[in-house]
Every structure is written in C-alpha cells, then in structure tokens.
mmCIF file of N, CA and C in Angstrom:
data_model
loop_
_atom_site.group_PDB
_atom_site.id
_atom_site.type_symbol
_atom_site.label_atom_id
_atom_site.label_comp_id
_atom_site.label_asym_id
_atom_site.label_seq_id
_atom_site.Cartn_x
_atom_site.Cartn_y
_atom_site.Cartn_z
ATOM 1 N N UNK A 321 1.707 -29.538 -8.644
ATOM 2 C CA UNK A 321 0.568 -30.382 -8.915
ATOM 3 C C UNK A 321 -0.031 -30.067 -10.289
ATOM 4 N N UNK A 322 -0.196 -28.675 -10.501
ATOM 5 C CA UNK A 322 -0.812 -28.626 -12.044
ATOM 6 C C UNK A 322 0.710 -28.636 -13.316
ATOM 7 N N UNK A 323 1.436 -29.225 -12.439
ATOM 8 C CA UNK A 323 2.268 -29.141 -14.053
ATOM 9 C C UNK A 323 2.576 -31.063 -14.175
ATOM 10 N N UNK A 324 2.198 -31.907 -13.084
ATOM 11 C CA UNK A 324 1.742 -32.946 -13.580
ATOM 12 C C UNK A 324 0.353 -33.315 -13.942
ATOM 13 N N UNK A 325 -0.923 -32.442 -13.976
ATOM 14 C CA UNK A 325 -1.892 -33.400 -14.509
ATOM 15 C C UNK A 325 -1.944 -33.295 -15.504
ATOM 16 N N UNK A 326 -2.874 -33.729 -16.107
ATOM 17 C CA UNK A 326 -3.023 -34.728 -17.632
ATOM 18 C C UNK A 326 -4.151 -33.613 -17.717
ATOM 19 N N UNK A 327 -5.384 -33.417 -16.724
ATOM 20 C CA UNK A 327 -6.606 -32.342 -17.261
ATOM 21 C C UNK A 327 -6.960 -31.669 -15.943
ATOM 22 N N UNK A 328 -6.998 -30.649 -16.255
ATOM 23 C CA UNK A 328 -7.103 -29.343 -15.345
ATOM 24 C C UNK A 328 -8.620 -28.791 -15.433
ATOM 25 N N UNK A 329 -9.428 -29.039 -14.804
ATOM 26 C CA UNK A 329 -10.874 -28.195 -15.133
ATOM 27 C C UNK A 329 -11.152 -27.194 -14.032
ATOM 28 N N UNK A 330 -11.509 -26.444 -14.840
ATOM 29 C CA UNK A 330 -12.326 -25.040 -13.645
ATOM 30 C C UNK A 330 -13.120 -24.734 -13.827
ATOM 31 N N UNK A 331 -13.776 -23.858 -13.191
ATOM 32 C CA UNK A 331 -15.035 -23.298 -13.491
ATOM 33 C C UNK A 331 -15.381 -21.888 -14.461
ATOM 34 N N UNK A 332 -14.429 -21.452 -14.028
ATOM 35 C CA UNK A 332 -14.393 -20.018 -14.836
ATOM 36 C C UNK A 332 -13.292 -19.588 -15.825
ATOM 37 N N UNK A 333 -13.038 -19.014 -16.702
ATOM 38 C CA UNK A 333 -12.190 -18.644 -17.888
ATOM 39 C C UNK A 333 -11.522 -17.902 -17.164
ATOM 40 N N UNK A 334 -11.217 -16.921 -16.186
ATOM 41 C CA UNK A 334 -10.742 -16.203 -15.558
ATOM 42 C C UNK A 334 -9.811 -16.921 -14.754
ATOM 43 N N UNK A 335 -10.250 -18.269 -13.971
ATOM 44 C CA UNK A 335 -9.246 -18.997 -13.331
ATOM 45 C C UNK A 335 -8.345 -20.150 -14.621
ATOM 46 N N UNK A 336 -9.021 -20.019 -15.543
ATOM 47 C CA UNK A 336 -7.690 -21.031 -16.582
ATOM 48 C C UNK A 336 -7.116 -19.842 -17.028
ATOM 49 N N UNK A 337 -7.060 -18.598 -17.388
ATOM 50 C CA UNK A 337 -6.289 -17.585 -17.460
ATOM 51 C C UNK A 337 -5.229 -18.030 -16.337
ATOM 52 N N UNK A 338 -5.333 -17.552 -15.200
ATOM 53 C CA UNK A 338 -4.626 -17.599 -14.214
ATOM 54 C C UNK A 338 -3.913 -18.753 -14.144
ATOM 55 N N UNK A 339 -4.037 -19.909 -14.552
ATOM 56 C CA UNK A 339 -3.045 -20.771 -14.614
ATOM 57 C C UNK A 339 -2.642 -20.506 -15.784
ATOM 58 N N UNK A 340 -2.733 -20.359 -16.885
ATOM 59 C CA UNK A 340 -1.930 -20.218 -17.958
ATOM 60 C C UNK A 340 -1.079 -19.304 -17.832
ATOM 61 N N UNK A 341 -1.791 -18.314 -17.176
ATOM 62 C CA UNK A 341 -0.628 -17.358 -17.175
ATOM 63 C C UNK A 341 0.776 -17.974 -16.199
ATOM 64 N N UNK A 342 0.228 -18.798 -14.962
ATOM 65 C CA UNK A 342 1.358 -19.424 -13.994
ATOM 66 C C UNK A 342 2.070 -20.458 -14.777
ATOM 67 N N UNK A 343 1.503 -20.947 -15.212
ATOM 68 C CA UNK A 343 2.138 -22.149 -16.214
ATOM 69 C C UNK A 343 1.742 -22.146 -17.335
ATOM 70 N N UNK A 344 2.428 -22.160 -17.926
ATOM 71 C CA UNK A 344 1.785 -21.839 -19.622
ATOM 72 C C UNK A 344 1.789 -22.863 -20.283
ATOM 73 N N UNK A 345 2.614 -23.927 -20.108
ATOM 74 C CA UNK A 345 2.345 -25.149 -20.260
ATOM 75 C C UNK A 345 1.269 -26.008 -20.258
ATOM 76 N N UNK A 346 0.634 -25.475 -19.432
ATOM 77 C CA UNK A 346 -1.049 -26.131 -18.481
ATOM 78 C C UNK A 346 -1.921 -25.476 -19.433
ATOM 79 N N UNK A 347 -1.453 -24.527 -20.465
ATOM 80 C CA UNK A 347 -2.735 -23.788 -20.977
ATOM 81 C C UNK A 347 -3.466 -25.140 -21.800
ATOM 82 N N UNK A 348 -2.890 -25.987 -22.824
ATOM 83 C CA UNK A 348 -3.450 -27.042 -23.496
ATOM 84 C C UNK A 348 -4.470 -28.050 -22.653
ATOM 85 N N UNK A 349 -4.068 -28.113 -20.941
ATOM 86 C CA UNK A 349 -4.877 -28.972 -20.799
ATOM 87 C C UNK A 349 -5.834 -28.479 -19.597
ATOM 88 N N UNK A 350 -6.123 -27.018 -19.807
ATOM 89 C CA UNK A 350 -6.982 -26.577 -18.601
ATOM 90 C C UNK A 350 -8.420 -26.456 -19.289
ATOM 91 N N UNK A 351 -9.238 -26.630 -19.053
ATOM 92 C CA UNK A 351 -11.073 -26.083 -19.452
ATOM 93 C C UNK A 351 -11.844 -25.949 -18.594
ATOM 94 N N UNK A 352 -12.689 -24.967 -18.922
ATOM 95 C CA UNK A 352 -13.557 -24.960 -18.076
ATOM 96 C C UNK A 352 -14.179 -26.656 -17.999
ATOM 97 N N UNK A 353 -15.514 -26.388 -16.844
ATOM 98 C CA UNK A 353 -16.381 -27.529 -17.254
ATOM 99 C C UNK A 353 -16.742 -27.672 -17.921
ATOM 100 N N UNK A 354 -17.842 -26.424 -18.263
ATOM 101 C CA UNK A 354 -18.736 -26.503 -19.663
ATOM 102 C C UNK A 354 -17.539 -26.837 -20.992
ATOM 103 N N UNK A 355 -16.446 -26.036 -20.996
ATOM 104 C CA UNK A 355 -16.025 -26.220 -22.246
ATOM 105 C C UNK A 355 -15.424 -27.909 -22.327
ATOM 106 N N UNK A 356 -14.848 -28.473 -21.392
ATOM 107 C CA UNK A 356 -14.822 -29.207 -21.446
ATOM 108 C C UNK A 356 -15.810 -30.437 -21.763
ATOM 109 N N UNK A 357 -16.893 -30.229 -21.586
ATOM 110 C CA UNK A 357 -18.238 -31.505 -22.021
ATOM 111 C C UNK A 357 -18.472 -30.815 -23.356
ATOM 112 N N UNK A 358 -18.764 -29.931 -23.207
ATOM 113 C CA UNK A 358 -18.570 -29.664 -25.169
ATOM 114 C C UNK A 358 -17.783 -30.166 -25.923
ATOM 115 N N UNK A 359 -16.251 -30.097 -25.545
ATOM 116 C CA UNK A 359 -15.251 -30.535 -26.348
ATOM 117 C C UNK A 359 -14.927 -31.897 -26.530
ATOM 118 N N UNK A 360 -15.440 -32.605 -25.339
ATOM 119 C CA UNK A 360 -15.720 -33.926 -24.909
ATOM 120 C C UNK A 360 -16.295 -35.126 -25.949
ATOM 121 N N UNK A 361 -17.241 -34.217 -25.932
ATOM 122 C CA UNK A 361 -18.614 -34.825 -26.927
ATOM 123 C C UNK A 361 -17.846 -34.956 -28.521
ATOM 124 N N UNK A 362 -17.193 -34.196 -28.832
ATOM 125 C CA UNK A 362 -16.718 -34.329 -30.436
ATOM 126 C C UNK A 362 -15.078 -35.258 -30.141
ATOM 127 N N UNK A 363 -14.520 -34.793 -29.515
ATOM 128 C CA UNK A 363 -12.791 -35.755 -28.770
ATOM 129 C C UNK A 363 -13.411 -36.681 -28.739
ATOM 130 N N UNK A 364 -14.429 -37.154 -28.321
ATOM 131 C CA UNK A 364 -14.410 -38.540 -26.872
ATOM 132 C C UNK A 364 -14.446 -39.287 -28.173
ATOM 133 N N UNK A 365 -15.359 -39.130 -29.304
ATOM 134 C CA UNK A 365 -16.020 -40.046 -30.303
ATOM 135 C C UNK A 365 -14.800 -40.118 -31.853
ATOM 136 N N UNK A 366 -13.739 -39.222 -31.298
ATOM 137 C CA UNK A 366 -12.567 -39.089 -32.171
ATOM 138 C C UNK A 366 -11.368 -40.098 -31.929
ATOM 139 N N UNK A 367 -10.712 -40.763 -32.461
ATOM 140 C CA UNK A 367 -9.662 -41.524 -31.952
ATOM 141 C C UNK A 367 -9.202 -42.321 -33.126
ATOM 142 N N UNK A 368 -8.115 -42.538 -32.667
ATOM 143 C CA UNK A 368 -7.284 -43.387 -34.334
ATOM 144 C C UNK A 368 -7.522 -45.096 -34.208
ATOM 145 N N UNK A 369 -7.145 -45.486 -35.043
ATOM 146 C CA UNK A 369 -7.774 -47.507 -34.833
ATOM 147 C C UNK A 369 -6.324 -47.722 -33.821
ATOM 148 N N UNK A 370 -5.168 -47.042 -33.642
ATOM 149 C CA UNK A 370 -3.420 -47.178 -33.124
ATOM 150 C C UNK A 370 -4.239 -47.159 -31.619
ATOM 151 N N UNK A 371 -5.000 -46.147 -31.058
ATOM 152 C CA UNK A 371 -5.412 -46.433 -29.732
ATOM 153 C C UNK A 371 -5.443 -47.568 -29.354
ATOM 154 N N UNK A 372 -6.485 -47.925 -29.909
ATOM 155 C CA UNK A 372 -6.973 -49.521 -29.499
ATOM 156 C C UNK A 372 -6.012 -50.117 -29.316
ATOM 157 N N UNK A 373 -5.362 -50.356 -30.504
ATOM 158 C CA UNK A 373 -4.470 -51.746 -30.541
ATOM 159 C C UNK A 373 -2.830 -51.273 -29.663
ATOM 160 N N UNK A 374 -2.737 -49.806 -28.917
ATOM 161 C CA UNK A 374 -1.897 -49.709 -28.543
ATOM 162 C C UNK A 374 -1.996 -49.831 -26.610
ATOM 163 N N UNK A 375 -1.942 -51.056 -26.252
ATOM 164 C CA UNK A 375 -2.326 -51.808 -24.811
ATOM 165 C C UNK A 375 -1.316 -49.782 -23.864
ATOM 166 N N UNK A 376 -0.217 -49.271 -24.205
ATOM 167 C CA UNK A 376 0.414 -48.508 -23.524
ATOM 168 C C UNK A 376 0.233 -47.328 -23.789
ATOM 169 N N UNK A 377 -0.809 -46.702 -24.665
ATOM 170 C CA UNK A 377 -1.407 -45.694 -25.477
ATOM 171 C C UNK A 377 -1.448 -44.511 -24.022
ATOM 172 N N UNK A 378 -1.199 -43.396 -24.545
ATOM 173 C CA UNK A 378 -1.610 -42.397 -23.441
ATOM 174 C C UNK A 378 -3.203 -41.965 -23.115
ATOM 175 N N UNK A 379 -4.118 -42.957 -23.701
ATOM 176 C CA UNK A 379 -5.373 -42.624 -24.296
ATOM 177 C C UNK A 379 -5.728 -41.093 -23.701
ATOM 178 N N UNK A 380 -5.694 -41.206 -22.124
ATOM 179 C CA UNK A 380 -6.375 -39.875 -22.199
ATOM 180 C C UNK A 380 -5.338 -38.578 -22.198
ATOM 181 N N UNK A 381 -4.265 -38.897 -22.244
ATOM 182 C CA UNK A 381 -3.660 -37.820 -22.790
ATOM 183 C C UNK A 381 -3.929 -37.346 -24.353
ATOM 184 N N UNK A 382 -4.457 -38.421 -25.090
ATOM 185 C CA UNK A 382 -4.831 -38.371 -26.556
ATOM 186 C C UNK A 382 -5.947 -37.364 -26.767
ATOM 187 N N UNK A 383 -7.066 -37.977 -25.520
ATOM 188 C CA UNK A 383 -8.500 -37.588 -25.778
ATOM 189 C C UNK A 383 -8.304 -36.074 -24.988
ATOM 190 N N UNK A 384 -7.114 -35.443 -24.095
ATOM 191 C CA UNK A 384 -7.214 -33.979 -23.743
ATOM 192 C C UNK A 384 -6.267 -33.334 -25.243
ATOM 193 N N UNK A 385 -5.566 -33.328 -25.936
ATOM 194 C CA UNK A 385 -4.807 -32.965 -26.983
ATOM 195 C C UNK A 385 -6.116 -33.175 -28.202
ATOM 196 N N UNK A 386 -6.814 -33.983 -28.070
ATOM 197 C CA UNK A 386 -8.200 -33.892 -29.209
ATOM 198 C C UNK A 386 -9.014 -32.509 -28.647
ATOM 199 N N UNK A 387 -9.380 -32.446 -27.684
ATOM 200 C CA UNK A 387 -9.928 -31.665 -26.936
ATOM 201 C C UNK A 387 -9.489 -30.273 -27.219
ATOM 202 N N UNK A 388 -7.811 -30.211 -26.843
ATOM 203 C CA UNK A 388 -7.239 -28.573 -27.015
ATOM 204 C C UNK A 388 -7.505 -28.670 -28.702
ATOM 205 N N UNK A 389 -7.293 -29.340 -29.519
ATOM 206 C CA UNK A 389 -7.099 -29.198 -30.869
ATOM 207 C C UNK A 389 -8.729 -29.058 -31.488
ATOM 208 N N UNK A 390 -9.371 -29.049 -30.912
ATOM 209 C CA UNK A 390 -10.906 -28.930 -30.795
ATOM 210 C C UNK A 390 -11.343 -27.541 -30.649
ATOM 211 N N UNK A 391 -10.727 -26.942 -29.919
ATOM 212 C CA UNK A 391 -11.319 -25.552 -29.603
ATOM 213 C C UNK A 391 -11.800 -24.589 -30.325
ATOM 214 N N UNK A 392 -12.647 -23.957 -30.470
ATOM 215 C CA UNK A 392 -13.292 -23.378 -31.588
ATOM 216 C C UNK A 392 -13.350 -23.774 -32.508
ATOM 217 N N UNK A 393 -14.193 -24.798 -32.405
ATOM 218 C CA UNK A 393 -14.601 -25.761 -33.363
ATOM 219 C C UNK A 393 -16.068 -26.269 -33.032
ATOM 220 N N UNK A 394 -16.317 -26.167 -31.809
ATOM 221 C CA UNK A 394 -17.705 -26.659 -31.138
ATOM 222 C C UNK A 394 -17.890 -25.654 -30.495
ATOM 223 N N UNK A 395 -19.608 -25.839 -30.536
ATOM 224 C CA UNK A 395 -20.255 -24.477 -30.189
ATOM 225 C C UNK A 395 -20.713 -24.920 -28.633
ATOM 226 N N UNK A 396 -20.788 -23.822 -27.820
ATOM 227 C CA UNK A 396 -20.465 -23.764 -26.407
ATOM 228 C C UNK A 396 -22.153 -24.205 -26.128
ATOM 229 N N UNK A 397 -22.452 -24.276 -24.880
ATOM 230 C CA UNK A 397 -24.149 -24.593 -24.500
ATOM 231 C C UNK A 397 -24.721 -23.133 -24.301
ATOM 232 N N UNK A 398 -25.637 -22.844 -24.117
ATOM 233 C CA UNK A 398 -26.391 -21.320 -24.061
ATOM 234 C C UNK A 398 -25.191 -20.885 -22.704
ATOM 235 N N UNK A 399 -25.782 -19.497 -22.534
ATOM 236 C CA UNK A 399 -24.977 -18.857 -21.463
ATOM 237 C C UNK A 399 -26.418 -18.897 -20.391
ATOM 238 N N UNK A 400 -25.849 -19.272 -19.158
ATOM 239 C CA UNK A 400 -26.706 -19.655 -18.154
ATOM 240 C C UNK A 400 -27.396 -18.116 -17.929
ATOM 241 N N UNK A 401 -28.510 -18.252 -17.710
ATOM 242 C CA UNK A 401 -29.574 -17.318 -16.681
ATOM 243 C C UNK A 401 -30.059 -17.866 -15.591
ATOM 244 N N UNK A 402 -29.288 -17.069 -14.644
ATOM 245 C CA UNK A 402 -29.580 -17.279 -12.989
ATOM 246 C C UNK A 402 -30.199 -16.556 -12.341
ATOM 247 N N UNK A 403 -30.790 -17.080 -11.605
ATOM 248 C CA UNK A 403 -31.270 -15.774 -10.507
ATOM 249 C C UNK A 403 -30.492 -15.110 -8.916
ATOM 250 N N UNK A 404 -30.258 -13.993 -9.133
ATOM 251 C CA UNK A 404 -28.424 -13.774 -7.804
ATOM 252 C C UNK A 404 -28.989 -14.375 -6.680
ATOM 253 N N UNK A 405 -28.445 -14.700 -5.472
ATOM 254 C CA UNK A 405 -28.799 -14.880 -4.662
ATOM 255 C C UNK A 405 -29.199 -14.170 -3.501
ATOM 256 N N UNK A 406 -30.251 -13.974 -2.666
ATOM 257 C CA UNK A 406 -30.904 -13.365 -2.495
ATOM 258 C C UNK A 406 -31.386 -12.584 -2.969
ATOM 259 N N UNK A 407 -31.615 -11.470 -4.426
ATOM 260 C CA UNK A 407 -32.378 -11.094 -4.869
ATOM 261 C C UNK A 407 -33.518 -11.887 -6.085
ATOM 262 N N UNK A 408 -34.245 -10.645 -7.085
ATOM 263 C CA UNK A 408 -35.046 -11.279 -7.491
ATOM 264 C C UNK A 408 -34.542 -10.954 -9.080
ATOM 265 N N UNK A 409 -33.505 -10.583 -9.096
ATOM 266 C CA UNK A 409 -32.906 -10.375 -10.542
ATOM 267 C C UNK A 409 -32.348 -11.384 -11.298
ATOM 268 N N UNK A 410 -32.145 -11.511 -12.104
ATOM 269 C CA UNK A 410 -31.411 -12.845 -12.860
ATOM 270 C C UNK A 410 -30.112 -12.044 -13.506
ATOM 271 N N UNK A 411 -29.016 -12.873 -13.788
ATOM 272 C CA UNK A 411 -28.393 -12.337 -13.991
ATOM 273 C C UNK A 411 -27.842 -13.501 -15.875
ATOM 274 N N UNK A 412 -26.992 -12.689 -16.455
ATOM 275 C CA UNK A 412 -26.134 -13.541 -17.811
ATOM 276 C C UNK A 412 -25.253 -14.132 -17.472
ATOM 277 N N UNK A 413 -24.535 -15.766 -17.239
ATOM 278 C CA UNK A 413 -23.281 -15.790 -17.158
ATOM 279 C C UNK A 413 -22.734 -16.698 -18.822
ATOM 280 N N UNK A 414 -21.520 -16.467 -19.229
ATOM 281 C CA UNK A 414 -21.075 -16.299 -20.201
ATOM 282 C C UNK A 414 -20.901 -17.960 -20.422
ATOM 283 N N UNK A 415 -21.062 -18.226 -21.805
ATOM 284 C CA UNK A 415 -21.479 -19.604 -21.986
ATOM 285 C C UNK A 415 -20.661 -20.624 -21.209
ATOM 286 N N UNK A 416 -19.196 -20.419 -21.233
ATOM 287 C CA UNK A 416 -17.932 -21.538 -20.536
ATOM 288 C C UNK A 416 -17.885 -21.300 -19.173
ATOM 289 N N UNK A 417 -18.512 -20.657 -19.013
ATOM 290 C CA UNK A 417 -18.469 -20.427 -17.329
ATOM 291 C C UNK A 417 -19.631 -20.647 -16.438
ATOM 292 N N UNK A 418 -18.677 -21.166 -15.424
ATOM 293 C CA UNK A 418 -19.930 -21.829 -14.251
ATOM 294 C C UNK A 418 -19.800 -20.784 -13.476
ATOM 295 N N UNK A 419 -20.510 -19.935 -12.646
ATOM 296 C CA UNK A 419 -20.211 -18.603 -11.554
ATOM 297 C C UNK A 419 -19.853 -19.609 -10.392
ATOM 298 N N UNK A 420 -19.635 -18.953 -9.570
ATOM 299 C CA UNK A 420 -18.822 -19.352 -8.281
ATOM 300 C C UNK A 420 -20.021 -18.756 -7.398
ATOM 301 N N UNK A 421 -20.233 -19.621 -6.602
ATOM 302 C CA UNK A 421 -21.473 -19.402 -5.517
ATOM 303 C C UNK A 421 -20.764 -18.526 -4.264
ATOM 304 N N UNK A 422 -19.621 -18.417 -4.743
ATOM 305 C CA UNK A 422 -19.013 -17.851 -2.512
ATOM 306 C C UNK A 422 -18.411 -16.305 -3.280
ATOM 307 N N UNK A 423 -18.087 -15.968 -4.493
ATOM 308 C CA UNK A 423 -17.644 -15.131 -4.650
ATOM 309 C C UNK A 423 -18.449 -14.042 -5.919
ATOM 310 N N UNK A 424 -18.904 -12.958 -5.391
ATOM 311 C CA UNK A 424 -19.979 -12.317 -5.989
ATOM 312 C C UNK A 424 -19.708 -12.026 -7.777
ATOM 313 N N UNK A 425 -20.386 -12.009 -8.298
ATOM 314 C CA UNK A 425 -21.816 -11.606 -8.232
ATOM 315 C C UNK A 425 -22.445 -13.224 -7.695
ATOM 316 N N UNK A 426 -22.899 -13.211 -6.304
ATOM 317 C CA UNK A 426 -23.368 -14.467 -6.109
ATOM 318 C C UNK A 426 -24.295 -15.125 -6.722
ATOM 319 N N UNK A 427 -24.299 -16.514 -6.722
ATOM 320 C CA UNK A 427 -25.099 -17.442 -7.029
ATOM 321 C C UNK A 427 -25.423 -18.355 -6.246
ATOM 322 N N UNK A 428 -26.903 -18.409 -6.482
ATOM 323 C CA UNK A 428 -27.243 -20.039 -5.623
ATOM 324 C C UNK A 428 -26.788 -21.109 -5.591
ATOM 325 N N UNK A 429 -26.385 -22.017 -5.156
ATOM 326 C CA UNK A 429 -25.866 -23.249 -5.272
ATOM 327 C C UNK A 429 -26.761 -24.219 -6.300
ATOM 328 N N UNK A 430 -28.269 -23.857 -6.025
ATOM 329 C CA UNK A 430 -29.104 -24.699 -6.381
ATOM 330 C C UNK A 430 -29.119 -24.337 -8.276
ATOM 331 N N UNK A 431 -28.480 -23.563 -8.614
ATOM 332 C CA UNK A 431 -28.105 -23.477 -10.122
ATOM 333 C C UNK A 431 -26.887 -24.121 -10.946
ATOM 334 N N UNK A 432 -26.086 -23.643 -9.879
ATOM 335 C CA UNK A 432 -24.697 -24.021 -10.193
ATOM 336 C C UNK A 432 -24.573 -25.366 -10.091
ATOM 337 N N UNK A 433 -24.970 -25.896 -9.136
ATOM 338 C CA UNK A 433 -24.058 -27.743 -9.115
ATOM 339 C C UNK A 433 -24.872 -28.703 -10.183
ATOM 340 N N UNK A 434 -26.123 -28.217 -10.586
ATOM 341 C CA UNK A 434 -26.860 -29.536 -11.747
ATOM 342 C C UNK A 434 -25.724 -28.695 -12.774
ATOM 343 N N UNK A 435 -25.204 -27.539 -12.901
ATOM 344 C CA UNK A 435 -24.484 -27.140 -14.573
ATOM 345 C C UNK A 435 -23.171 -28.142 -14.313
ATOM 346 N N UNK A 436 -22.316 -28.085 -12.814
ATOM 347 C CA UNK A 436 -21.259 -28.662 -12.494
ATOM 348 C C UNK A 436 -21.474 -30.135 -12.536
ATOM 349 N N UNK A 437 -22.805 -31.038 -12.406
ATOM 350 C CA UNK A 437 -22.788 -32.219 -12.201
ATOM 351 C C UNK A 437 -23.171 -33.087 -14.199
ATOM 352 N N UNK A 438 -24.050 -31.916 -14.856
ATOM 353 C CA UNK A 438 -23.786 -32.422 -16.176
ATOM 354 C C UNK A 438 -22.612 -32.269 -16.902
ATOM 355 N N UNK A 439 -21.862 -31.167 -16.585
ATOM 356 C CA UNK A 439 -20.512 -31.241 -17.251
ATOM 357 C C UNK A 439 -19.601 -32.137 -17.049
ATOM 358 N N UNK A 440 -19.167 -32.470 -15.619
ATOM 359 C CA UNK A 440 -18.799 -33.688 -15.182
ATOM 360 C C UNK A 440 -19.280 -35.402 -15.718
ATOM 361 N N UNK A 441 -20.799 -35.519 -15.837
ATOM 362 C CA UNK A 441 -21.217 -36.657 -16.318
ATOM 363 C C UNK A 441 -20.601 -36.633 -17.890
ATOM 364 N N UNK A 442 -20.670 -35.662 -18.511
ATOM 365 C CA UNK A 442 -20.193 -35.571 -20.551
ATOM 366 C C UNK A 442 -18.508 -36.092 -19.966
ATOM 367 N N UNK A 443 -17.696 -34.960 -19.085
ATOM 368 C CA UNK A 443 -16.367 -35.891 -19.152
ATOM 369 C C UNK A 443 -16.385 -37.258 -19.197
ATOM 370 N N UNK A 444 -16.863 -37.369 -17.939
ATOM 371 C CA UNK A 444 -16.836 -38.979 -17.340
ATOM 372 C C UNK A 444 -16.803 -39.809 -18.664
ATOM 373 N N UNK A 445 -17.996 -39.950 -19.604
ATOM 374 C CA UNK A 445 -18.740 -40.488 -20.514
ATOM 375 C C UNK A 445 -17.903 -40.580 -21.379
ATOM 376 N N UNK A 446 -16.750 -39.577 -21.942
ATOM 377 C CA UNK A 446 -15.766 -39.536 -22.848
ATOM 378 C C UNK A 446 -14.542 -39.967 -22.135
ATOM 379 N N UNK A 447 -14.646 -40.079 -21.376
ATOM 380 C CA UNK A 447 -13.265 -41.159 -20.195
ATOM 381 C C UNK A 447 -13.460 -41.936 -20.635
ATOM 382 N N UNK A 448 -14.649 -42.801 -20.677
ATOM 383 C CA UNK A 448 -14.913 -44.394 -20.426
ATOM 384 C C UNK A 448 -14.998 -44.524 -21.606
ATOM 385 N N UNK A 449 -15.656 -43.767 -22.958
ATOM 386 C CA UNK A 449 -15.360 -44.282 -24.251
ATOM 387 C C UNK A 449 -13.551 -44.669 -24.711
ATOM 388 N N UNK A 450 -13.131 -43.874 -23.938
ATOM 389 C CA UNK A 450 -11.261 -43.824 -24.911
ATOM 390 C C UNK A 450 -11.141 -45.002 -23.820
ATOM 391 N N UNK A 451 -11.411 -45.250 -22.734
ATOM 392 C CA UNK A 451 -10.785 -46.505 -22.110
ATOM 393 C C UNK A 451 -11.399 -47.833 -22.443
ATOM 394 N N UNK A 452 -12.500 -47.693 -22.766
ATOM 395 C CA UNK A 452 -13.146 -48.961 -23.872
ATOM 396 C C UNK A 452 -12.443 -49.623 -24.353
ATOM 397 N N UNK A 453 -11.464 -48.703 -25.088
ATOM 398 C CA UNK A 453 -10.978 -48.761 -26.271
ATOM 399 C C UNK A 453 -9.337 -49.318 -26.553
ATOM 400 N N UNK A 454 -8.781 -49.167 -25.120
ATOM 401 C CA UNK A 454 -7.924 -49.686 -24.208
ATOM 402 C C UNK A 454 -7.725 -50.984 -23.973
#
C-alpha cells in the first residue's frame, strides 16, 4: 500500500523515518502533517502553465515532487506547547511533529486534533488549487 501512494502523511518524523527506512522509495513522498501544510502553502501556488493545458498531467504527483523539492526551504510553524495529560506540566513538541495522544509522553486529544485538522485543511486547499488547474 505505501509503495503505491502518491502522499504518505504522518504525524511524527520518527514514523516517516520508519517508512523510509522500509521503503526508501516512499521517502520523497512521506510528511509529516505540519510539514506538509507548510510545504503546501509554497507547492500548491507553484506550477508550470504545461499543467493546465495538460488534461492527463499527474498534477498531484507534480504538487508532492514540488513539495519534496521544497524542503528546507520553508520555515516550519512554532513547535507546539502542550499541556501532558493528566498533569499540570506542559511539555515542547518539535515543530513537524504532531505527538500521538495513545503513546507517551501523552497528550490530550483536545490539542492534538485542531493541529491535525489545520494541517489537513492547508493540504486539502493545495489539492484543489492544482486541480483547478486541471
């Protein structure tokens, strides 16, 4: 399954490691979320005039290869401050990464899914621009 998709997103740098390391192939089209709506935002608004006018264009294979060719190039969003779950500490998580609520250092849900539901809305948003365009 991950050596046919087109875009691979995860949550953590630790799990696109882990596929890269399984498939190394997959490394070009795995991102986190966050990195992905970052990379999104500069890809999505990138594209040649050949898109358009090409009705059989791979568009979004175009707009994930803008994306890998993007990388360190755009600056990531702050690194989240959470508070763990059940205590009263907050904790750093590292800018491309969303923490995982079931596997410690836990997190609330109620942090994690608005970071998972704006990263998702920036993809989406750069989907529908390259298919516009289609």
């Amino acid at each position: 399954m991950i050596s046919q998709s087109g875009l691979i997103l995860v949550a953590e740098r630790r799990h696109r490691a882990a596929i890269a390391t399984a498939i190394p192939d997959a490394s070009v089209r795995t991102f986190t979320f966050r990195e992905a709506a970052a990379l999104c935002v500069v890809a999505g608004h990138v594209g040649s005039s050949a898109d358009a006018e090409r009705q059989d264009a791979d568009v979004l294979g175009d707009l994930v290869r803008r994306m890998n060719a993007a990388r360190g190039t755009v600056a990531y969003p702050d690194s989240l401050v959470v508070p763990r779950r059940g205590l009263r500490r907050v904790q750093k998580i590292n800018a491309p990464d969303i923490p995982d609520s079931h596997e410690p250092p836990l997190v609330n849900h109620n942090f994690v899914m608005p970071e998972v539901l704006a990263s998702m809305a920036a993809v989406t948003r750069a989907i529908e621009r390259v298919l516009e365009r289609v």
